[in-house]
Amino acid sequence: MARKRKLLPENPEPASIESLSHDGRGIARRDGKTTFIDNALPGEEVMFKFTYMRRKFDEGKAVEIIKASPDRVTPPCQHSTLCGGCSLQHMNPDVQIARKESVLREQLQHFGGLTPKEWLPPLTGPVTGYRSKARMGVKYVEAKDETLVGFREKRNSFIAQLHACEVLVPEVGHRIDDLRALMHGLKSRTRIPQIELAAGDDIVALIIRHLDPLPDEDQQALLNFCQPLGWHLYLQPGNESTVHRIWPALTGAEHEERLYYRHPSADVELAFHPTDFTQVNADINRKMVPLALDLLDIAPEHTVLDLFCGLGNFTIPAAKRAAKVVGVEVSQAMVKRGYENAARNGLNNLDFHAWDLSQDISGQVWASKAYDRILIDPPRTGALEMIKLMPRFGAKKIVYVSCNPATLARDAGELTALGYRLKAAGVMDMFPHTTHVESIALFEKK
C-alpha cells in the first residue's frame, strides 16, 4: 500500500534563519528539526510555507520577509522565486562571490589542510545576460491550452511559466514570450520537448528537439522566426548525432556547421558546433584563459600539456606563447575540432590526442614525454588518476581549473604529497546567482 503523503499546514509559519545550505537555501531549526527554506538568507526572520514535511527534515519557501538581511537585494528576474535555474538572485552578488571563496577555503582545509600562499582576486563579470548555452523544456498544457518554455521549477519537475530570463543572453532571454507563442502555434507542439540554445560572439543557434517529423508548415514557421533575427536553426529528430542545420544552408565556402568565439588576449578565434561543450559565460572565459596562462608563466621554449582540453579553449591560446602544446581529450570529435581550430588560427605547433584520462595511459605517445607546464580542466569528478602520474612529466608548474571545489581540494592534497605546493588559488564567477563554484589553482614543484 502506498504511503499517504502528509498534509501540509496551510498557514505560513515563522522561522529564524541561521545559515545557508550548500544549495542556497536558508536553514532554520524548529523544535529540534531542520527546515530548508528557499528565498531566505542567514540572519533573517521570515514567514514561510511548508512545501514538504519529512521525518528527518522539512522544506519550505519564504513568503514574507519580516526582518531582512543586509545582504538581500531585489532579484533582477521576476521569476526568481519560481524558476529553478537560479538559487541566489536575492543575495548581493558581492556576497555571493565571497561565499564561494569561503567554500573553496573550507574545502581546501577540510580535504588537505591546505592554504595557498596567495589568494587570487575573484574573476567577476556581468551577473545578468551572461549565459550563452542552455537547454529549455517545452510543454503544452492541454487543460489550460497554453505552452510553456523555460527551466524547471524549484524542487519539482514542472516547467516554470516564464516570460523572460535575465541570465540568458538577452537576444534569447528577452524573447521567451515570443518562443512560447512560436511553440504554441506549431501543429507539433505536443511533440517538441526541448529547445537548446548556443550563442557565439555574433550568432545565436536554436536546436529544436522533435519526437515526430515536423510538418512543412511547422518548419516554415520556425524559419520565419529565426531568419529575420539571423539565428541559425537546427533540428534534432533523435539523439545528439541527428542534430543538423536547416538554415542557413551551407555554402560552397562553408563546409561545417559552426559558431565562433574569440580570445582577444591571444588574438585567436575558435569554432564550435552548437552541441559542443563550451564555457557558458563568455566574459569570464575571456578572463579565465589568460589568467591560467599567466599563472603557468609560459616561455617561448616551453612545452605544455593540456589535459581535458576539449576543443582547444586553453590549448590554442597557449600555442601562441609556447614552443609546443599537446592537448588530450576523450572525444575524437574534439580532437578533430582542435586541429580545425589550430589550422584556423595558422598554428602548427600543436598535437591533439583522444584518450580517456581515467584509464591506463601506458603506451600513449604523449604520455612518454616530459613537459614544462601542465594545465588540467577536468569534469566534476576531478582528475585523481592523472594527478597521481604528475611526477613522471616533470612539470615545474601546474594550473588546475575546477568546477568542483571538493575534488579540487582532494586532488590538491595528492599533489602536495607528490612534492608540489599550492602557490595560489581563487574563484571565478562563471555562474552568478547559483551556488556553483568555479575555481583555479596554481601548483609549483618544491
Tab-separated table of C-alpha atoms in Angstrom:
chain	number	residue	atom	x	y	z
A	1	MET	CA	0.000	0.000	0.000
A	2	ALA	CA	1.366	3.432	-0.955
A	3	ARG	CA	2.251	5.713	1.932
A	4	LYS	CA	-0.120	8.632	2.295
A	5	ARG	CA	1.511	12.000	1.836
A	6	LYS	CA	1.400	14.120	4.961
A	7	LEU	CA	-0.918	17.092	4.704
A	8	LEU	CA	0.962	20.381	4.839
A	9	PRO	CA	-0.090	23.264	7.109
A	10	GLU	CA	-1.961	25.867	5.076
A	11	ASN	CA	-0.909	28.945	7.015
A	12	PRO	CA	2.607	30.454	6.951
A	13	GLU	CA	4.776	29.897	9.997
A	14	PRO	CA	7.700	31.921	11.431
A	15	ALA	CA	11.346	30.888	11.208
A	16	SER	CA	14.745	32.329	12.130
A	17	ILE	CA	17.383	31.612	9.510
A	18	GLU	CA	20.692	30.505	10.999
A	19	SER	CA	22.816	29.617	7.969
A	20	LEU	CA	22.798	28.742	4.283
A	21	SER	CA	22.790	25.244	2.795
A	22	HIS	CA	25.124	24.108	0.037
A	23	ASP	CA	22.299	24.585	-2.493
A	24	GLY	CA	21.453	28.136	-1.394
A	25	ARG	CA	18.529	27.564	0.962
A	26	GLY	CA	18.179	29.159	4.363
A	27	ILE	CA	18.472	26.736	7.281
A	28	ALA	CA	16.190	27.079	10.303
A	29	ARG	CA	15.875	24.780	13.322
A	30	ARG	CA	12.376	24.498	14.688
A	31	ASP	CA	11.530	22.230	17.615
A	32	GLY	CA	14.803	20.374	17.099
A	33	LYS	CA	14.121	19.717	13.423
A	34	THR	CA	15.967	21.223	10.456
A	35	THR	CA	13.963	23.126	7.845
A	36	PHE	CA	15.416	24.179	4.479
A	37	ILE	CA	13.744	27.360	3.220
A	38	ASP	CA	14.018	28.820	-0.275
A	39	ASN	CA	14.289	32.604	-0.664
A	40	ALA	CA	15.769	33.072	2.817
A	41	LEU	CA	19.173	34.347	3.970
A	42	PRO	CA	21.130	33.933	7.219
A	43	GLY	CA	20.042	36.339	9.947
A	44	GLU	CA	16.557	36.825	8.545
A	45	GLU	CA	13.203	36.401	10.249
A	46	VAL	CA	10.706	35.057	7.738
A	47	MET	CA	7.243	33.645	7.365
A	48	PHE	CA	7.361	30.502	5.270
A	49	LYS	CA	5.034	27.874	3.895
A	50	PHE	CA	5.882	24.192	4.012
A	51	THR	CA	6.476	22.511	0.657
A	52	TYR	CA	7.492	19.095	2.061
A	53	MET	CA	7.500	17.532	5.515
A	54	ARG	CA	9.779	14.558	6.090
A	55	ARG	CA	10.751	12.503	9.086
A	56	LYS	CA	14.229	13.984	9.493
A	57	PHE	CA	13.804	17.429	7.944
A	58	ASP	CA	11.270	19.757	6.354
A	59	GLU	CA	11.319	22.041	3.331
A	60	GLY	CA	9.624	25.348	2.699
A	61	LYS	CA	9.577	28.651	0.880
A	62	ALA	CA	9.707	32.123	2.450
A	63	VAL	CA	6.605	34.086	1.530
A	64	GLU	CA	7.254	37.148	3.702
A	65	ILE	CA	10.484	38.682	4.984
A	66	ILE	CA	9.884	40.089	8.467
A	67	LYS	CA	13.499	41.112	9.114
A	68	ALA	CA	15.704	41.292	6.034
A	69	SER	CA	19.412	40.567	5.880
A	70	PRO	CA	21.636	43.461	4.767
A	71	ASP	CA	22.796	41.053	2.064
A	72	ARG	CA	19.329	40.899	0.493
A	73	VAL	CA	18.749	42.635	-2.843
A	74	THR	CA	15.856	42.826	-5.279
A	75	PRO	CA	16.239	39.921	-7.724
A	76	PRO	CA	16.859	41.020	-11.317
A	77	CYS	CA	14.387	38.415	-12.617
A	78	GLN	CA	10.652	38.438	-11.953
A	79	HIS	CA	10.629	34.626	-11.816
A	80	SER	CA	13.448	34.160	-9.296
A	81	THR	CA	11.296	32.546	-6.598
A	82	LEU	CA	9.679	30.120	-9.049
A	83	CYS	CA	12.346	29.120	-11.562
A	84	GLY	CA	14.961	26.578	-10.547
A	85	GLY	CA	17.607	27.983	-12.878
A	86	CYS	CA	18.921	30.311	-10.151
A	87	SER	CA	19.010	29.975	-6.378
A	88	LEU	CA	20.631	33.197	-5.083
A	89	GLN	CA	19.226	36.132	-7.032
A	90	HIS	CA	18.031	37.608	-3.738
A	91	MET	CA	21.637	37.780	-2.426
A	92	ASN	CA	24.013	40.659	-3.181
A	93	PRO	CA	26.390	39.460	-5.965
A	94	ASP	CA	29.434	40.608	-3.950
A	95	VAL	CA	28.271	38.434	-1.057
A	96	GLN	CA	27.672	35.535	-3.437
A	97	ILE	CA	31.283	35.586	-4.627
A	98	ALA	CA	32.575	35.979	-1.069
A	99	ARG	CA	30.564	32.907	-0.099
A	100	LYS	CA	32.066	30.956	-2.994
A	101	GLU	CA	35.522	31.956	-1.804
A	102	SER	CA	34.687	30.676	1.662
A	103	VAL	CA	33.508	27.356	0.204
A	104	LEU	CA	36.840	26.945	-1.601
A	105	ARG	CA	38.779	27.835	1.555
A	106	GLU	CA	36.797	25.337	3.617
A	107	GLN	CA	37.209	22.536	1.089
A	108	LEU	CA	40.972	23.039	0.802
A	109	GLN	CA	41.280	22.972	4.575
A	110	HIS	CA	38.921	20.036	5.044
A	111	PHE	CA	40.409	17.689	2.470
A	112	GLY	CA	44.072	18.635	2.500
A	113	GLY	CA	44.721	21.036	5.356
A	114	LEU	CA	45.844	23.447	2.637
A	115	THR	CA	46.070	27.222	2.428
A	116	PRO	CA	47.537	28.795	-0.717
A	117	LYS	CA	50.430	31.176	-0.365
A	118	GLU	CA	48.333	33.714	-2.286
A	119	TRP	CA	44.602	34.173	-2.690
A	120	LEU	CA	43.822	35.410	-6.187
A	121	PRO	CA	41.270	38.222	-6.636
A	122	PRO	CA	37.981	36.703	-7.819
A	123	LEU	CA	37.183	36.861	-11.508
A	124	THR	CA	33.837	38.580	-11.896
A	125	GLY	CA	31.758	39.894	-14.763
A	126	PRO	CA	28.151	40.744	-15.653
A	127	VAL	CA	25.629	38.997	-13.391
A	128	THR	CA	22.817	39.124	-15.953
A	129	GLY	CA	22.730	38.270	-19.648
A	130	TYR	CA	25.801	36.075	-19.276
A	131	ARG	CA	24.600	32.569	-20.132
A	132	SER	CA	25.285	31.607	-23.745
A	133	LYS	CA	24.292	27.916	-23.576
A	134	ALA	CA	21.150	26.391	-22.119
A	135	ARG	CA	18.550	23.704	-22.591
A	136	MET	CA	14.940	24.753	-22.010
A	137	GLY	CA	11.970	22.496	-21.638
A	138	VAL	CA	8.835	22.844	-23.756
A	139	LYS	CA	5.438	21.658	-22.527
A	140	TYR	CA	1.951	22.026	-23.959
A	141	VAL	CA	-0.635	22.101	-21.146
A	142	GLU	CA	-3.870	20.911	-22.694
A	143	ALA	CA	-6.068	21.775	-19.709
A	144	LYS	CA	-5.055	25.448	-19.987
A	145	ASP	CA	-4.388	25.464	-23.734
A	146	GLU	CA	-1.003	27.088	-23.197
A	147	THR	CA	2.590	26.222	-23.971
A	148	LEU	CA	5.436	26.671	-21.506
A	149	VAL	CA	9.066	27.321	-22.423
A	150	GLY	CA	11.698	27.549	-19.709
A	151	PHE	CA	13.562	25.785	-16.928
A	152	ARG	CA	12.226	23.504	-14.210
A	153	GLU	CA	10.559	24.994	-11.189
A	154	LYS	CA	12.395	24.892	-7.885
A	155	ARG	CA	12.204	21.464	-6.205
A	156	ASN	CA	9.988	19.795	-8.839
A	157	SER	CA	9.941	18.677	-12.451
A	158	PHE	CA	7.323	21.134	-13.735
A	159	ILE	CA	8.426	23.675	-16.332
A	160	ALA	CA	8.180	27.188	-14.935
A	161	GLN	CA	5.880	29.605	-16.717
A	162	LEU	CA	8.415	32.225	-17.782
A	163	HIS	CA	8.039	35.457	-19.695
A	164	ALA	CA	11.734	36.319	-19.687
A	165	CYS	CA	15.052	35.039	-18.340
A	166	GLU	CA	17.572	37.601	-17.139
A	167	VAL	CA	20.600	35.293	-17.028
A	168	LEU	CA	20.384	34.102	-20.631
A	169	VAL	CA	21.958	36.236	-23.326
A	170	PRO	CA	19.335	38.954	-23.859
A	171	GLU	CA	18.822	38.044	-27.520
A	172	VAL	CA	17.097	34.897	-26.220
A	173	GLY	CA	16.263	35.693	-22.594
A	174	HIS	CA	14.105	38.639	-23.572
A	175	ARG	CA	12.262	36.625	-26.215
A	176	ILE	CA	10.852	33.829	-24.059
A	177	ASP	CA	7.293	35.029	-24.684
A	178	ASP	CA	7.996	35.053	-28.419
A	179	LEU	CA	9.352	31.499	-28.204
A	180	ARG	CA	6.283	30.398	-26.260
A	181	ALA	CA	3.995	31.883	-28.918
A	182	LEU	CA	6.054	30.224	-31.646
A	183	MET	CA	5.863	26.782	-29.997
A	184	HIS	CA	2.160	27.186	-29.225
A	185	GLY	CA	1.393	27.883	-32.875
A	186	LEU	CA	3.004	24.690	-34.150
A	187	LYS	CA	0.966	21.636	-35.066
A	188	SER	CA	3.712	19.555	-33.430
A	189	ARG	CA	3.627	21.468	-30.133
A	190	THR	CA	2.876	18.306	-28.135
A	191	ARG	CA	5.868	16.518	-29.675
A	192	ILE	CA	8.584	19.094	-29.014
A	193	PRO	CA	10.128	18.504	-25.559
A	194	GLN	CA	13.017	20.961	-25.574
A	195	ILE	CA	14.837	23.867	-27.191
A	196	GLU	CA	18.596	24.124	-26.865
A	197	LEU	CA	20.382	27.405	-27.433
A	198	ALA	CA	24.019	28.137	-28.124
A	199	ALA	CA	25.455	31.572	-28.780
A	200	GLY	CA	28.798	32.547	-30.227
A	201	ASP	CA	30.122	36.089	-30.199
A	202	ASP	CA	27.826	37.151	-33.045
A	203	ILE	CA	25.318	34.380	-33.776
A	204	VAL	CA	22.613	32.552	-31.834
A	205	ALA	CA	21.659	28.985	-32.751
A	206	LEU	CA	18.463	27.176	-31.757
A	207	ILE	CA	18.215	23.384	-31.735
A	208	ILE	CA	14.620	22.122	-31.821
A	209	ARG	CA	14.178	18.594	-30.449
A	210	HIS	CA	11.158	16.920	-32.072
A	211	LEU	CA	9.824	13.426	-31.442
A	212	ASP	CA	7.989	13.120	-34.781
A	213	PRO	CA	8.794	14.508	-38.242
A	214	LEU	CA	7.835	18.183	-38.428
A	215	PRO	CA	5.163	19.152	-40.962
A	216	ASP	CA	6.330	21.554	-43.656
A	217	GLU	CA	4.247	24.383	-42.169
A	218	ASP	CA	5.939	23.930	-38.776
A	219	GLN	CA	9.386	24.053	-40.342
A	220	GLN	CA	8.381	27.185	-42.210
A	221	ALA	CA	7.107	28.807	-39.004
A	222	LEU	CA	10.466	28.098	-37.333
A	223	LEU	CA	12.294	29.548	-40.334
A	224	ASN	CA	10.074	32.636	-40.349
A	225	PHE	CA	11.015	33.198	-36.694
A	226	CYS	CA	14.784	32.635	-36.987
A	227	GLN	CA	15.594	34.183	-40.352
A	228	PRO	CA	14.747	37.855	-39.546
A	229	LEU	CA	16.827	37.533	-36.357
A	230	GLY	CA	19.760	35.954	-38.166
A	231	TRP	CA	19.598	32.927	-35.854
A	232	HIS	CA	20.858	29.567	-37.077
A	233	LEU	CA	18.177	26.881	-36.957
A	234	TYR	CA	18.905	23.237	-36.204
A	235	LEU	CA	16.556	20.267	-35.916
A	236	GLN	CA	17.110	17.196	-33.730
A	237	PRO	CA	14.842	14.248	-34.615
A	238	GLY	CA	16.772	11.729	-32.479
A	239	ASN	CA	19.911	11.599	-30.358
A	240	GLU	CA	22.645	14.220	-30.491
A	241	SER	CA	24.137	12.724	-33.645
A	242	THR	CA	20.976	13.659	-35.573
A	243	VAL	CA	21.336	17.409	-34.967
A	244	HIS	CA	21.508	19.176	-38.333
A	245	ARG	CA	21.235	22.754	-39.543
A	246	ILE	CA	18.437	23.655	-41.898
A	247	TRP	CA	19.154	27.398	-42.052
A	248	PRO	CA	21.258	28.968	-43.325
A	249	ALA	CA	22.206	26.370	-45.894
A	250	LEU	CA	25.896	25.516	-46.151
A	251	THR	CA	27.588	27.427	-48.960
A	252	GLY	CA	30.490	26.350	-51.117
A	253	ALA	CA	32.905	28.194	-48.829
A	254	GLU	CA	31.308	26.840	-45.668
A	255	HIS	CA	31.734	23.117	-45.131
A	256	GLU	CA	30.900	22.840	-41.426
A	257	GLU	CA	28.112	23.922	-39.089
A	258	ARG	CA	29.944	26.314	-36.774
A	259	LEU	CA	29.616	29.180	-34.349
A	260	TYR	CA	32.628	31.195	-33.199
A	261	TYR	CA	34.070	32.975	-30.188
A	262	ARG	CA	37.260	34.986	-29.781
A	263	HIS	CA	40.017	35.214	-27.209
A	264	PRO	CA	41.134	38.836	-27.707
A	265	SER	CA	44.064	38.350	-25.313
A	266	ALA	CA	45.597	35.805	-27.711
A	267	ASP	CA	44.094	37.140	-30.939
A	268	VAL	CA	42.559	33.772	-31.804
A	269	GLU	CA	39.092	32.649	-32.871
A	270	LEU	CA	37.658	29.246	-32.006
A	271	ALA	CA	34.970	27.418	-33.960
A	272	PHE	CA	32.459	25.102	-32.317
A	273	HIS	CA	29.356	23.125	-33.163
A	274	PRO	CA	26.310	24.198	-31.110
A	275	THR	CA	26.298	20.837	-29.288
A	276	ASP	CA	29.999	21.029	-28.344
A	277	PHE	CA	30.933	21.735	-24.749
A	278	THR	CA	31.918	25.371	-24.312
A	279	GLN	CA	32.013	27.615	-21.257
A	280	VAL	CA	28.589	29.183	-20.727
A	281	ASN	CA	29.948	32.557	-19.576
A	282	ALA	CA	31.890	34.191	-22.404
A	283	ASP	CA	33.021	37.190	-20.347
A	284	ILE	CA	34.535	35.052	-17.592
A	285	ASN	CA	36.051	32.680	-20.148
A	286	ARG	CA	37.832	35.591	-21.835
A	287	LYS	CA	39.365	36.459	-18.437
A	288	MET	CA	39.966	32.898	-17.220
A	289	VAL	CA	42.118	31.715	-20.118
A	290	PRO	CA	44.756	34.493	-19.965
A	291	LEU	CA	44.791	34.198	-16.156
A	292	ALA	CA	45.550	30.470	-16.401
A	293	LEU	CA	48.290	31.051	-18.971
A	294	ASP	CA	49.808	33.908	-16.948
A	295	LEU	CA	49.907	31.673	-13.868
A	296	LEU	CA	51.675	28.996	-15.889
A	297	ASP	CA	54.281	31.603	-16.889
A	298	ILE	CA	54.828	30.023	-20.295
A	299	ALA	CA	58.088	30.879	-22.045
A	300	PRO	CA	58.657	30.561	-25.824
A	301	GLU	CA	60.807	27.453	-25.335
A	302	HIS	CA	58.295	25.609	-23.148
A	303	THR	CA	56.255	22.512	-23.941
A	304	VAL	CA	52.738	22.465	-22.451
A	305	LEU	CA	50.377	19.550	-21.755
A	306	ASP	CA	46.667	20.441	-21.712
A	307	LEU	CA	44.593	17.641	-20.157
A	308	PHE	CA	40.817	17.506	-20.750
A	309	CYS	CA	41.428	20.075	-23.485
A	310	GLY	CA	38.022	19.991	-25.203
A	311	LEU	CA	38.049	21.876	-28.492
A	312	GLY	CA	41.150	23.850	-27.523
A	313	ASN	CA	39.836	26.621	-25.271
A	314	PHE	CA	43.200	26.813	-23.460
A	315	THR	CA	45.288	24.862	-25.973
A	316	ILE	CA	45.001	27.289	-28.888
A	317	PRO	CA	45.856	30.450	-26.878
A	318	ALA	CA	48.704	28.574	-25.135
A	319	ALA	CA	50.197	27.739	-28.524
A	320	LYS	CA	50.712	31.472	-29.140
A	321	ARG	CA	53.105	31.502	-26.164
A	322	ALA	CA	54.814	28.097	-26.175
A	323	ALA	CA	57.093	26.103	-28.432
A	324	LYS	CA	54.766	23.092	-28.375
A	325	VAL	CA	51.344	22.312	-26.884
A	326	VAL	CA	49.783	18.858	-26.592
A	327	GLY	CA	46.051	18.517	-25.875
A	328	VAL	CA	44.342	15.327	-24.690
A	329	GLU	CA	40.571	14.801	-24.680
A	330	VAL	CA	38.397	11.678	-24.587
A	331	SER	CA	36.392	12.631	-27.689
A	332	GLN	CA	37.776	12.019	-31.174
A	333	ALA	CA	35.371	14.700	-32.409
A	334	MET	CA	37.054	17.230	-30.110
A	335	VAL	CA	40.474	16.186	-31.394
A	336	LYS	CA	39.223	16.944	-34.885
A	337	ARG	CA	37.881	20.277	-33.645
A	338	GLY	CA	41.226	21.072	-32.022
A	339	TYR	CA	43.110	20.572	-35.258
A	340	GLU	CA	40.455	22.568	-37.096
A	341	ASN	CA	40.950	25.483	-34.703
A	342	ALA	CA	44.729	25.223	-34.943
A	343	ALA	CA	44.523	25.493	-38.737
A	344	ARG	CA	42.005	28.315	-38.492
A	345	ASN	CA	44.493	30.336	-36.467
A	346	GLY	CA	47.547	29.403	-38.532
A	347	LEU	CA	49.158	27.362	-35.738
A	348	ASN	CA	51.215	24.237	-36.394
A	349	ASN	CA	52.867	23.707	-33.002
A	350	LEU	CA	50.012	21.618	-31.563
A	351	ASP	CA	49.180	17.940	-31.277
A	352	PHE	CA	45.838	16.563	-30.129
A	353	HIS	CA	45.178	13.038	-28.848
A	354	ALA	CA	41.969	11.181	-27.986
A	355	TRP	CA	42.173	9.210	-24.740
A	356	ASP	CA	40.037	8.521	-21.661
A	357	LEU	CA	42.158	10.054	-18.915
A	358	SER	CA	40.578	7.866	-16.251
A	359	GLN	CA	42.212	4.850	-17.909
A	360	ASP	CA	45.776	3.490	-18.024
A	361	ILE	CA	47.921	5.765	-20.201
A	362	SER	CA	50.680	3.190	-20.802
A	363	GLY	CA	51.645	3.099	-24.456
A	364	GLN	CA	50.291	6.566	-25.233
A	365	VAL	CA	52.897	8.526	-27.191
A	366	TRP	CA	52.106	11.816	-25.477
A	367	ALA	CA	52.406	10.172	-22.041
A	368	SER	CA	56.038	9.164	-22.571
A	369	LYS	CA	57.271	12.750	-22.870
A	370	ALA	CA	58.269	15.445	-20.379
A	371	TYR	CA	56.541	18.830	-20.165
A	372	ASP	CA	57.477	22.181	-18.685
A	373	ARG	CA	53.915	23.198	-17.851
A	374	ILE	CA	50.619	21.326	-17.377
A	375	LEU	CA	47.043	22.627	-17.433
A	376	ILE	CA	44.192	20.463	-16.120
A	377	ASP	CA	40.488	21.293	-16.589
A	378	PRO	CA	38.636	18.102	-15.605
A	379	PRO	CA	34.925	17.308	-15.120
A	380	ARG	CA	33.298	17.452	-11.672
A	381	THR	CA	34.782	14.097	-10.702
A	382	GLY	CA	38.245	15.615	-10.811
A	383	ALA	CA	41.458	14.098	-12.158
A	384	LEU	CA	42.812	11.875	-9.397
A	385	GLU	CA	44.072	9.161	-11.765
A	386	MET	CA	46.135	11.698	-13.728
A	387	ILE	CA	47.230	13.645	-10.654
A	388	LYS	CA	48.990	10.563	-9.316
A	389	LEU	CA	51.065	10.478	-12.510
A	390	MET	CA	52.199	14.109	-12.459
A	391	PRO	CA	55.797	13.438	-11.306
A	392	ARG	CA	56.543	11.445	-14.463
A	393	PHE	CA	56.018	14.536	-16.638
A	394	GLY	CA	58.446	16.733	-14.695
A	395	ALA	CA	56.430	19.965	-14.977
A	396	LYS	CA	57.531	22.807	-12.695
A	397	LYS	CA	54.098	24.449	-12.714
A	398	ILE	CA	50.567	23.027	-12.895
A	399	VAL	CA	47.372	25.042	-13.220
A	400	TYR	CA	44.179	23.244	-12.226
A	401	VAL	CA	40.834	24.710	-13.325
A	402	SER	CA	37.931	23.177	-11.409
A	403	CYS	CA	34.147	23.159	-11.412
A	404	ASN	CA	34.028	21.280	-8.087
A	405	PRO	CA	35.982	22.593	-5.068
A	406	ALA	CA	35.693	19.247	-3.268
A	407	THR	CA	37.531	17.275	-5.972
A	408	LEU	CA	39.987	20.137	-6.475
A	409	ALA	CA	40.816	20.008	-2.758
A	410	ARG	CA	41.168	16.220	-2.851
A	411	ASP	CA	43.489	16.388	-5.862
A	412	ALA	CA	45.399	19.295	-4.315
A	413	GLY	CA	46.144	17.133	-1.292
A	414	GLU	CA	47.517	14.436	-3.600
A	415	LEU	CA	49.677	16.952	-5.474
A	416	THR	CA	51.222	18.263	-2.262
A	417	ALA	CA	52.031	14.706	-1.234
A	418	LEU	CA	53.828	14.332	-4.569
A	419	GLY	CA	56.072	17.320	-3.936
A	420	TYR	CA	54.053	20.247	-5.249
A	421	ARG	CA	52.995	23.247	-3.194
A	422	LEU	CA	49.784	25.209	-3.556
A	423	LYS	CA	51.069	28.613	-4.645
A	424	ALA	CA	47.800	30.414	-5.455
A	425	ALA	CA	44.059	29.814	-5.672
A	426	GLY	CA	40.893	31.763	-6.316
A	427	VAL	CA	37.330	31.603	-7.566
A	428	MET	CA	35.701	32.661	-10.828
A	429	ASP	CA	32.050	33.690	-11.023
A	430	MET	CA	31.183	31.517	-14.008
A	431	PHE	CA	27.575	31.021	-12.810
A	432	PRO	CA	26.291	34.118	-10.962
A	433	HIS	CA	23.149	33.617	-8.826
A	434	THR	CA	23.908	29.932	-8.334
A	435	THR	CA	25.924	28.018	-5.740
A	436	HIS	CA	28.206	26.608	-8.455
A	437	VAL	CA	31.855	27.298	-7.564
A	438	GLU	CA	34.387	27.564	-10.390
A	439	SER	CA	37.972	27.882	-9.185
A	440	ILE	CA	41.583	27.951	-10.314
A	441	ALA	CA	44.771	26.889	-8.534
A	442	LEU	CA	48.485	27.091	-9.246
A	443	PHE	CA	50.876	24.383	-8.034
A	444	GLU	CA	54.667	24.643	-8.144
A	445	LYS	CA	57.283	21.949	-7.742
A	446	LYS	CA	59.027	22.369	-4.403
